[in-house]
Amino acid sequence: MTRYSLILGNKTYSSWSLRGWLLARQAGLDFAEVVIPLRRPETRAEILKHNPAGKVPTLVEDGQPIWDSLAIAETLAERFPEKGLWPADARARQVARSVTAEMHSGFAALRQALSMDLSKHVPGHAIGAEVQADIDRICDIWRDCRASFGGGGDFLFGDFGIADAFYAPVVTRFRTYDVKLDDVCEAYCTAVTAHPWMQDWAAAAAAEPRAPEFD
């Protein structure tokens, strides 16, 4: 029997961990969680016990680490093709991979200015031009995917998949900072927020002790 564990950071703050956790849930894994508090003197040493990059998330499969959320996504899609992590349609799958990679490598201004923090609501937060450009691009992606591929459900490609897992932390940021959205993007954020896995993650985050190093 394959044994899995998932190495995560604080659920309140760790956007990359959320992606990996959602992917593991979609793949149907029975996994143990190891949560390592971030931004502490011992954090890097603790993570290095599980992977050589010293970052979260890491999926450990029978003692072998798979690090980086995109590597986890591709590995789980290979292991469990029946779970539909990528869309079945070839063109939709191309676009899903493209927008997932764009999220994985881009939007630096948004990441820096609107950090993930599920414990806060900060309406009226100042949004500079570079951050607004990132928001506009993300909304373009959401609208295009919903219009072209989303007819079968509430998510970017109909059913919840890898692309949604990668954009889920952005949804939490938009909620935290009260980002104003059009009807299509607002409906998408509502669907992601209401997903049972997101509800489970939010409940676990709410139960975490406060981490003053993030304030």
PDB file of C-alpha atoms in Angstrom:
ATOM      1  CA  MET A   1       0.000   0.000   0.000  1.00  0.00           C
ATOM      2  CA  THR A   2       1.377   3.378  -0.996  1.00  0.00           C
ATOM      3  CA  ARG A   3       1.959   5.668   1.956  1.00  0.00           C
ATOM      4  CA  TYR A   4       1.735   9.428   1.568  1.00  0.00           C
ATOM      5  CA  SER A   5       2.494  12.397   3.751  1.00  0.00           C
ATOM      6  CA  LEU A   6       2.167  16.067   2.882  1.00  0.00           C
ATOM      7  CA  ILE A   7       4.517  18.662   4.340  1.00  0.00           C
ATOM      8  CA  LEU A   8       2.790  22.029   4.714  1.00  0.00           C
ATOM      9  CA  GLY A   9       3.280  25.488   6.160  1.00  0.00           C
ATOM     10  CA  ASN A  10       0.775  27.395   8.281  1.00  0.00           C
ATOM     11  CA  LYS A  11      -2.663  27.018   6.713  1.00  0.00           C
ATOM     12  CA  THR A  12      -3.528  30.633   7.450  1.00  0.00           C
ATOM     13  CA  TYR A  13      -0.677  32.008   5.360  1.00  0.00           C
ATOM     14  CA  SER A  14       0.862  29.397   3.055  1.00  0.00           C
ATOM     15  CA  SER A  15      -0.585  29.781  -0.427  1.00  0.00           C
ATOM     16  CA  TRP A  16       1.706  27.157  -1.944  1.00  0.00           C
ATOM     17  CA  SER A  17       0.691  24.662   0.728  1.00  0.00           C
ATOM     18  CA  LEU A  18      -2.965  25.227  -0.069  1.00  0.00           C
ATOM     19  CA  ARG A  19      -2.321  24.306  -3.693  1.00  0.00           C
ATOM     20  CA  GLY A  20      -0.582  21.056  -2.791  1.00  0.00           C
ATOM     21  CA  TRP A  21      -3.237  20.131  -0.259  1.00  0.00           C
ATOM     22  CA  LEU A  22      -6.087  20.706  -2.718  1.00  0.00           C
ATOM     23  CA  LEU A  23      -4.305  18.546  -5.297  1.00  0.00           C
ATOM     24  CA  ALA A  24      -3.890  15.736  -2.779  1.00  0.00           C
ATOM     25  CA  ARG A  25      -7.566  15.944  -1.890  1.00  0.00           C
ATOM     26  CA  GLN A  26      -8.625  15.837  -5.528  1.00  0.00           C
ATOM     27  CA  ALA A  27      -6.412  12.825  -6.164  1.00  0.00           C
ATOM     28  CA  GLY A  28      -8.164  11.058  -3.304  1.00  0.00           C
ATOM     29  CA  LEU A  29      -4.984  10.413  -1.347  1.00  0.00           C
ATOM     30  CA  ASP A  30      -5.030   9.072   2.178  1.00  0.00           C
ATOM     31  CA  PHE A  31      -2.207  11.206   3.527  1.00  0.00           C
ATOM     32  CA  ALA A  32      -0.731  12.311   6.821  1.00  0.00           C
ATOM     33  CA  GLU A  33      -0.200  16.032   7.321  1.00  0.00           C
ATOM     34  CA  VAL A  34       2.968  17.532   8.741  1.00  0.00           C
ATOM     35  CA  VAL A  35       2.542  21.266   9.373  1.00  0.00           C
ATOM     36  CA  ILE A  36       5.780  23.183   9.872  1.00  0.00           C
ATOM     37  CA  PRO A  37       5.319  26.775  11.116  1.00  0.00           C
ATOM     38  CA  LEU A  38       6.959  29.233   8.746  1.00  0.00           C
ATOM     39  CA  ARG A  39       9.192  32.251   9.415  1.00  0.00           C
ATOM     40  CA  ARG A  40      10.777  30.780  12.508  1.00  0.00           C
ATOM     41  CA  PRO A  41      14.521  30.219  13.073  1.00  0.00           C
ATOM     42  CA  GLU A  42      14.083  26.457  12.839  1.00  0.00           C
ATOM     43  CA  THR A  43      11.744  26.452   9.822  1.00  0.00           C
ATOM     44  CA  ARG A  44      14.236  25.778   7.046  1.00  0.00           C
ATOM     45  CA  ALA A  45      16.035  23.039   8.963  1.00  0.00           C
ATOM     46  CA  GLU A  46      12.735  21.298   9.661  1.00  0.00           C
ATOM     47  CA  ILE A  47      11.679  21.415   6.012  1.00  0.00           C
ATOM     48  CA  LEU A  48      15.107  20.212   4.866  1.00  0.00           C
ATOM     49  CA  LYS A  49      14.411  16.995   6.736  1.00  0.00           C
ATOM     50  CA  HIS A  50      11.776  16.292   4.070  1.00  0.00           C
ATOM     51  CA  ASN A  51      13.169  17.770   0.834  1.00  0.00           C
ATOM     52  CA  PRO A  52      16.435  19.301  -0.429  1.00  0.00           C
ATOM     53  CA  ALA A  53      14.840  22.575  -1.575  1.00  0.00           C
ATOM     54  CA  GLY A  54      13.762  23.597   1.905  1.00  0.00           C
ATOM     55  CA  LYS A  55      10.308  24.724   0.795  1.00  0.00           C
ATOM     56  CA  VAL A  56       6.702  23.628   1.146  1.00  0.00           C
ATOM     57  CA  PRO A  57       4.641  21.855   0.011  1.00  0.00           C
ATOM     58  CA  THR A  58       6.287  18.480  -0.325  1.00  0.00           C
ATOM     59  CA  LEU A  59       4.401  15.290  -1.057  1.00  0.00           C
ATOM     60  CA  VAL A  60       6.257  12.251   0.291  1.00  0.00           C
ATOM     61  CA  GLU A  61       5.349   9.020  -1.501  1.00  0.00           C
ATOM     62  CA  ASP A  62       6.688   5.869   0.170  1.00  0.00           C
ATOM     63  CA  GLY A  63       9.547   7.906   1.612  1.00  0.00           C
ATOM     64  CA  GLN A  64      10.387   9.700  -1.644  1.00  0.00           C
ATOM     65  CA  PRO A  65       9.803  13.484  -1.725  1.00  0.00           C
ATOM     66  CA  ILE A  66       8.079  15.333  -4.556  1.00  0.00           C
ATOM     67  CA  TRP A  67       8.554  19.049  -4.013  1.00  0.00           C
ATOM     68  CA  ASP A  68       7.155  22.105  -5.774  1.00  0.00           C
ATOM     69  CA  SER A  69       3.415  22.354  -6.272  1.00  0.00           C
ATOM     70  CA  LEU A  70       3.611  22.026 -10.062  1.00  0.00           C
ATOM     71  CA  ALA A  71       5.652  18.821  -9.788  1.00  0.00           C
ATOM     72  CA  ILE A  72       3.091  17.502  -7.313  1.00  0.00           C
ATOM     73  CA  ALA A  73       0.292  18.388  -9.734  1.00  0.00           C
ATOM     74  CA  GLU A  74       1.875  16.603 -12.680  1.00  0.00           C
ATOM     75  CA  THR A  75       2.803  13.565 -10.602  1.00  0.00           C
ATOM     76  CA  LEU A  76      -0.716  13.149  -9.249  1.00  0.00           C
ATOM     77  CA  ALA A  77      -2.236  13.661 -12.698  1.00  0.00           C
ATOM     78  CA  GLU A  78      -0.031  10.807 -13.963  1.00  0.00           C
ATOM     79  CA  ARG A  79      -0.776   8.542 -10.996  1.00  0.00           C
ATOM     80  CA  PHE A  80      -4.526   9.103 -11.013  1.00  0.00           C
ATOM     81  CA  PRO A  81      -5.757   9.942 -14.544  1.00  0.00           C
ATOM     82  CA  GLU A  82      -9.275   8.885 -13.601  1.00  0.00           C
ATOM     83  CA  LYS A  83      -9.508  11.786 -11.125  1.00  0.00           C
ATOM     84  CA  GLY A  84      -9.535  14.393 -13.905  1.00  0.00           C
ATOM     85  CA  LEU A  85      -6.956  16.758 -12.458  1.00  0.00           C
ATOM     86  CA  TRP A  86      -6.370  18.063 -15.993  1.00  0.00           C
ATOM     87  CA  PRO A  87      -9.306  18.484 -18.421  1.00  0.00           C
ATOM     88  CA  ALA A  88     -10.004  15.532 -20.713  1.00  0.00           C
ATOM     89  CA  ASP A  89     -10.284  17.718 -23.832  1.00  0.00           C
ATOM     90  CA  ALA A  90      -6.884  18.298 -25.456  1.00  0.00           C
ATOM     91  CA  ARG A  91      -7.357  22.015 -26.168  1.00  0.00           C
ATOM     92  CA  ALA A  92      -8.748  22.667 -22.705  1.00  0.00           C
ATOM     93  CA  ARG A  93      -5.801  20.784 -21.244  1.00  0.00           C
ATOM     94  CA  GLN A  94      -3.342  22.966 -23.179  1.00  0.00           C
ATOM     95  CA  VAL A  95      -4.957  26.116 -21.839  1.00  0.00           C
ATOM     96  CA  ALA A  96      -5.204  24.702 -18.320  1.00  0.00           C
ATOM     97  CA  ARG A  97      -1.493  23.942 -18.331  1.00  0.00           C
ATOM     98  CA  SER A  98      -0.692  27.408 -19.666  1.00  0.00           C
ATOM     99  CA  VAL A  99      -2.727  29.343 -17.103  1.00  0.00           C
ATOM    100  CA  THR A 100      -1.465  27.102 -14.300  1.00  0.00           C
ATOM    101  CA  ALA A 101       2.147  27.729 -15.311  1.00  0.00           C
ATOM    102  CA  GLU A 102       1.440  31.463 -15.574  1.00  0.00           C
ATOM    103  CA  MET A 103       0.141  31.456 -12.015  1.00  0.00           C
ATOM    104  CA  HIS A 104       3.068  29.353 -10.844  1.00  0.00           C
ATOM    105  CA  SER A 105       5.714  31.703 -12.225  1.00  0.00           C
ATOM    106  CA  GLY A 106       4.041  35.098 -12.406  1.00  0.00           C
ATOM    107  CA  PHE A 107       2.071  37.811 -10.621  1.00  0.00           C
ATOM    108  CA  ALA A 108       4.933  38.872  -8.369  1.00  0.00           C
ATOM    109  CA  ALA A 109       3.438  42.284  -7.612  1.00  0.00           C
ATOM    110  CA  LEU A 110       0.176  40.772  -6.388  1.00  0.00           C
ATOM    111  CA  ARG A 111       1.984  38.154  -4.283  1.00  0.00           C
ATOM    112  CA  GLN A 112       4.079  40.799  -2.568  1.00  0.00           C
ATOM    113  CA  ALA A 113       1.358  43.384  -1.969  1.00  0.00           C
ATOM    114  CA  LEU A 114      -1.610  41.129  -1.179  1.00  0.00           C
ATOM    115  CA  SER A 115      -0.204  38.303   0.892  1.00  0.00           C
ATOM    116  CA  MET A 116      -2.409  35.377   1.825  1.00  0.00           C
ATOM    117  CA  ASP A 117      -3.836  35.738   5.330  1.00  0.00           C
ATOM    118  CA  LEU A 118      -7.085  33.950   6.091  1.00  0.00           C
ATOM    119  CA  SER A 119      -7.310  35.600   9.505  1.00  0.00           C
ATOM    120  CA  LYS A 120      -7.801  39.130   8.185  1.00  0.00           C
ATOM    121  CA  HIS A 121     -10.230  41.286   6.236  1.00  0.00           C
ATOM    122  CA  VAL A 122      -8.586  44.469   4.973  1.00  0.00           C
ATOM    123  CA  PRO A 123     -11.034  46.521   2.896  1.00  0.00           C
ATOM    124  CA  GLY A 124      -9.669  49.687   1.362  1.00  0.00           C
ATOM    125  CA  HIS A 125      -6.137  48.335   1.036  1.00  0.00           C
ATOM    126  CA  ALA A 126      -4.133  50.453  -1.415  1.00  0.00           C
ATOM    127  CA  ILE A 127      -3.637  48.734  -4.773  1.00  0.00           C
ATOM    128  CA  GLY A 128      -0.879  50.119  -6.992  1.00  0.00           C
ATOM    129  CA  ALA A 129      -0.752  50.038 -10.767  1.00  0.00           C
ATOM    130  CA  GLU A 130       1.397  46.898 -11.017  1.00  0.00           C
ATOM    131  CA  VAL A 131      -0.868  44.999  -8.638  1.00  0.00           C
ATOM    132  CA  GLN A 132      -3.942  46.145 -10.544  1.00  0.00           C
ATOM    133  CA  ALA A 133      -2.350  44.918 -13.764  1.00  0.00           C
ATOM    134  CA  ASP A 134      -1.930  41.477 -12.170  1.00  0.00           C
ATOM    135  CA  ILE A 135      -5.542  41.523 -10.981  1.00  0.00           C
ATOM    136  CA  ASP A 136      -6.734  42.489 -14.460  1.00  0.00           C
ATOM    137  CA  ARG A 137      -4.745  39.679 -16.077  1.00  0.00           C
ATOM    138  CA  ILE A 138      -6.080  37.103 -13.612  1.00  0.00           C
ATOM    139  CA  CYS A 139      -9.633  38.249 -14.254  1.00  0.00           C
ATOM    140  CA  ASP A 140      -9.028  37.993 -18.014  1.00  0.00           C
ATOM    141  CA  ILE A 141      -7.876  34.400 -17.504  1.00  0.00           C
ATOM    142  CA  TRP A 142     -10.907  33.547 -15.421  1.00  0.00           C
ATOM    143  CA  ARG A 143     -13.349  35.095 -17.869  1.00  0.00           C
ATOM    144  CA  ASP A 144     -11.739  33.437 -20.895  1.00  0.00           C
ATOM    145  CA  CYS A 145     -11.597  29.994 -19.275  1.00  0.00           C
ATOM    146  CA  ARG A 146     -15.150  30.197 -17.983  1.00  0.00           C
ATOM    147  CA  ALA A 147     -16.469  31.310 -21.376  1.00  0.00           C
ATOM    148  CA  SER A 148     -14.490  28.804 -23.434  1.00  0.00           C
ATOM    149  CA  PHE A 149     -14.346  25.728 -21.206  1.00  0.00           C
ATOM    150  CA  GLY A 150     -16.398  26.225 -18.056  1.00  0.00           C
ATOM    151  CA  GLY A 151     -19.854  25.299 -19.271  1.00  0.00           C
ATOM    152  CA  GLY A 152     -19.923  21.960 -17.473  1.00  0.00           C
ATOM    153  CA  GLY A 153     -19.600  23.349 -13.946  1.00  0.00           C
ATOM    154  CA  ASP A 154     -18.666  26.291 -11.757  1.00  0.00           C
ATOM    155  CA  PHE A 155     -14.902  26.200 -12.213  1.00  0.00           C
ATOM    156  CA  LEU A 156     -12.409  27.312 -14.845  1.00  0.00           C
ATOM    157  CA  PHE A 157     -12.737  24.139 -16.908  1.00  0.00           C
ATOM    158  CA  GLY A 158     -16.100  22.997 -15.578  1.00  0.00           C
ATOM    159  CA  ASP A 159     -15.056  20.596 -12.836  1.00  0.00           C
ATOM    160  CA  PHE A 160     -12.559  21.536 -10.134  1.00  0.00           C
ATOM    161  CA  GLY A 161      -9.006  20.807 -11.297  1.00  0.00           C
ATOM    162  CA  ILE A 162      -5.346  21.742 -11.095  1.00  0.00           C
ATOM    163  CA  ALA A 163      -5.898  25.242 -12.478  1.00  0.00           C
ATOM    164  CA  ASP A 164      -8.479  25.950  -9.782  1.00  0.00           C
ATOM    165  CA  ALA A 165      -6.125  24.664  -7.093  1.00  0.00           C
ATOM    166  CA  PHE A 166      -3.460  27.087  -8.311  1.00  0.00           C
ATOM    167  CA  TYR A 167      -5.807  30.073  -8.362  1.00  0.00           C
ATOM    168  CA  ALA A 168      -7.540  29.237  -5.062  1.00  0.00           C
ATOM    169  CA  PRO A 169      -5.040  31.247  -2.970  1.00  0.00           C
ATOM    170  CA  VAL A 170      -5.722  34.238  -5.222  1.00  0.00           C
ATOM    171  CA  VAL A 171      -9.404  33.887  -4.397  1.00  0.00           C
ATOM    172  CA  THR A 172      -8.552  34.129  -0.696  1.00  0.00           C
ATOM    173  CA  ARG A 173      -6.443  37.222  -1.361  1.00  0.00           C
ATOM    174  CA  PHE A 174      -9.278  38.888  -3.255  1.00  0.00           C
ATOM    175  CA  ARG A 175     -11.588  38.177  -0.328  1.00  0.00           C
ATOM    176  CA  THR A 176      -9.105  39.366   2.299  1.00  0.00           C
ATOM    177  CA  TYR A 177      -8.446  42.664   0.528  1.00  0.00           C
ATOM    178  CA  ASP A 178     -12.006  43.149  -0.755  1.00  0.00           C
ATOM    179  CA  VAL A 179     -10.978  43.334  -4.408  1.00  0.00           C
ATOM    180  CA  LYS A 180     -13.902  44.466  -6.555  1.00  0.00           C
ATOM    181  CA  LEU A 181     -14.752  42.034  -9.344  1.00  0.00           C
ATOM    182  CA  ASP A 182     -17.190  41.710 -12.203  1.00  0.00           C
ATOM    183  CA  ASP A 183     -20.063  39.222 -12.025  1.00  0.00           C
ATOM    184  CA  VAL A 184     -18.196  36.355 -13.732  1.00  0.00           C
ATOM    185  CA  CYS A 185     -15.152  36.618 -11.490  1.00  0.00           C
ATOM    186  CA  GLU A 186     -17.245  37.155  -8.385  1.00  0.00           C
ATOM    187  CA  ALA A 187     -19.257  34.012  -9.148  1.00  0.00           C
ATOM    188  CA  TYR A 188     -16.046  32.058  -9.634  1.00  0.00           C
ATOM    189  CA  CYS A 189     -14.652  33.270  -6.312  1.00  0.00           C
ATOM    190  CA  THR A 190     -17.898  32.307  -4.612  1.00  0.00           C
ATOM    191  CA  ALA A 191     -17.729  28.794  -6.099  1.00  0.00           C
ATOM    192  CA  VAL A 192     -14.120  28.290  -5.002  1.00  0.00           C
ATOM    193  CA  THR A 193     -14.749  29.635  -1.502  1.00  0.00           C
ATOM    194  CA  ALA A 194     -17.787  27.389  -1.068  1.00  0.00           C
ATOM    195  CA  HIS A 195     -16.023  24.218  -2.218  1.00  0.00           C
ATOM    196  CA  PRO A 196     -15.988  21.675   0.651  1.00  0.00           C
ATOM    197  CA  TRP A 197     -12.189  21.296   0.502  1.00  0.00           C
ATOM    198  CA  MET A 198     -11.740  25.049   0.804  1.00  0.00           C
ATOM    199  CA  GLN A 199     -14.148  25.075   3.724  1.00  0.00           C
ATOM    200  CA  ASP A 200     -12.111  22.330   5.417  1.00  0.00           C
ATOM    201  CA  TRP A 201      -8.874  24.258   4.884  1.00  0.00           C
ATOM    202  CA  ALA A 202     -10.395  27.498   6.212  1.00  0.00           C
ATOM    203  CA  ALA A 203     -11.682  25.732   9.321  1.00  0.00           C
ATOM    204  CA  ALA A 204      -8.254  24.252  10.012  1.00  0.00           C
ATOM    205  CA  ALA A 205      -6.636  27.661   9.491  1.00  0.00           C
ATOM    206  CA  ALA A 206      -9.051  29.252  11.946  1.00  0.00           C
ATOM    207  CA  ALA A 207      -8.010  26.705  14.574  1.00  0.00           C
ATOM    208  CA  GLU A 208      -4.292  27.474  14.233  1.00  0.00           C
ATOM    209  CA  PRO A 209      -2.543  29.572  16.861  1.00  0.00           C
ATOM    210  CA  ARG A 210      -1.833  33.144  15.834  1.00  0.00           C
ATOM    211  CA  ALA A 211       1.645  33.610  14.318  1.00  0.00           C
ATOM    212  CA  PRO A 212       2.914  37.078  15.264  1.00  0.00           C
ATOM    213  CA  GLU A 213       5.861  36.740  12.878  1.00  0.00           C
ATOM    214  CA  PHE A 214       3.379  37.314  10.027  1.00  0.00           C
ATOM    215  CA  ASP A 215       1.937  40.547  11.472  1.00  0.00           C
TER     216      ASP A 215
END
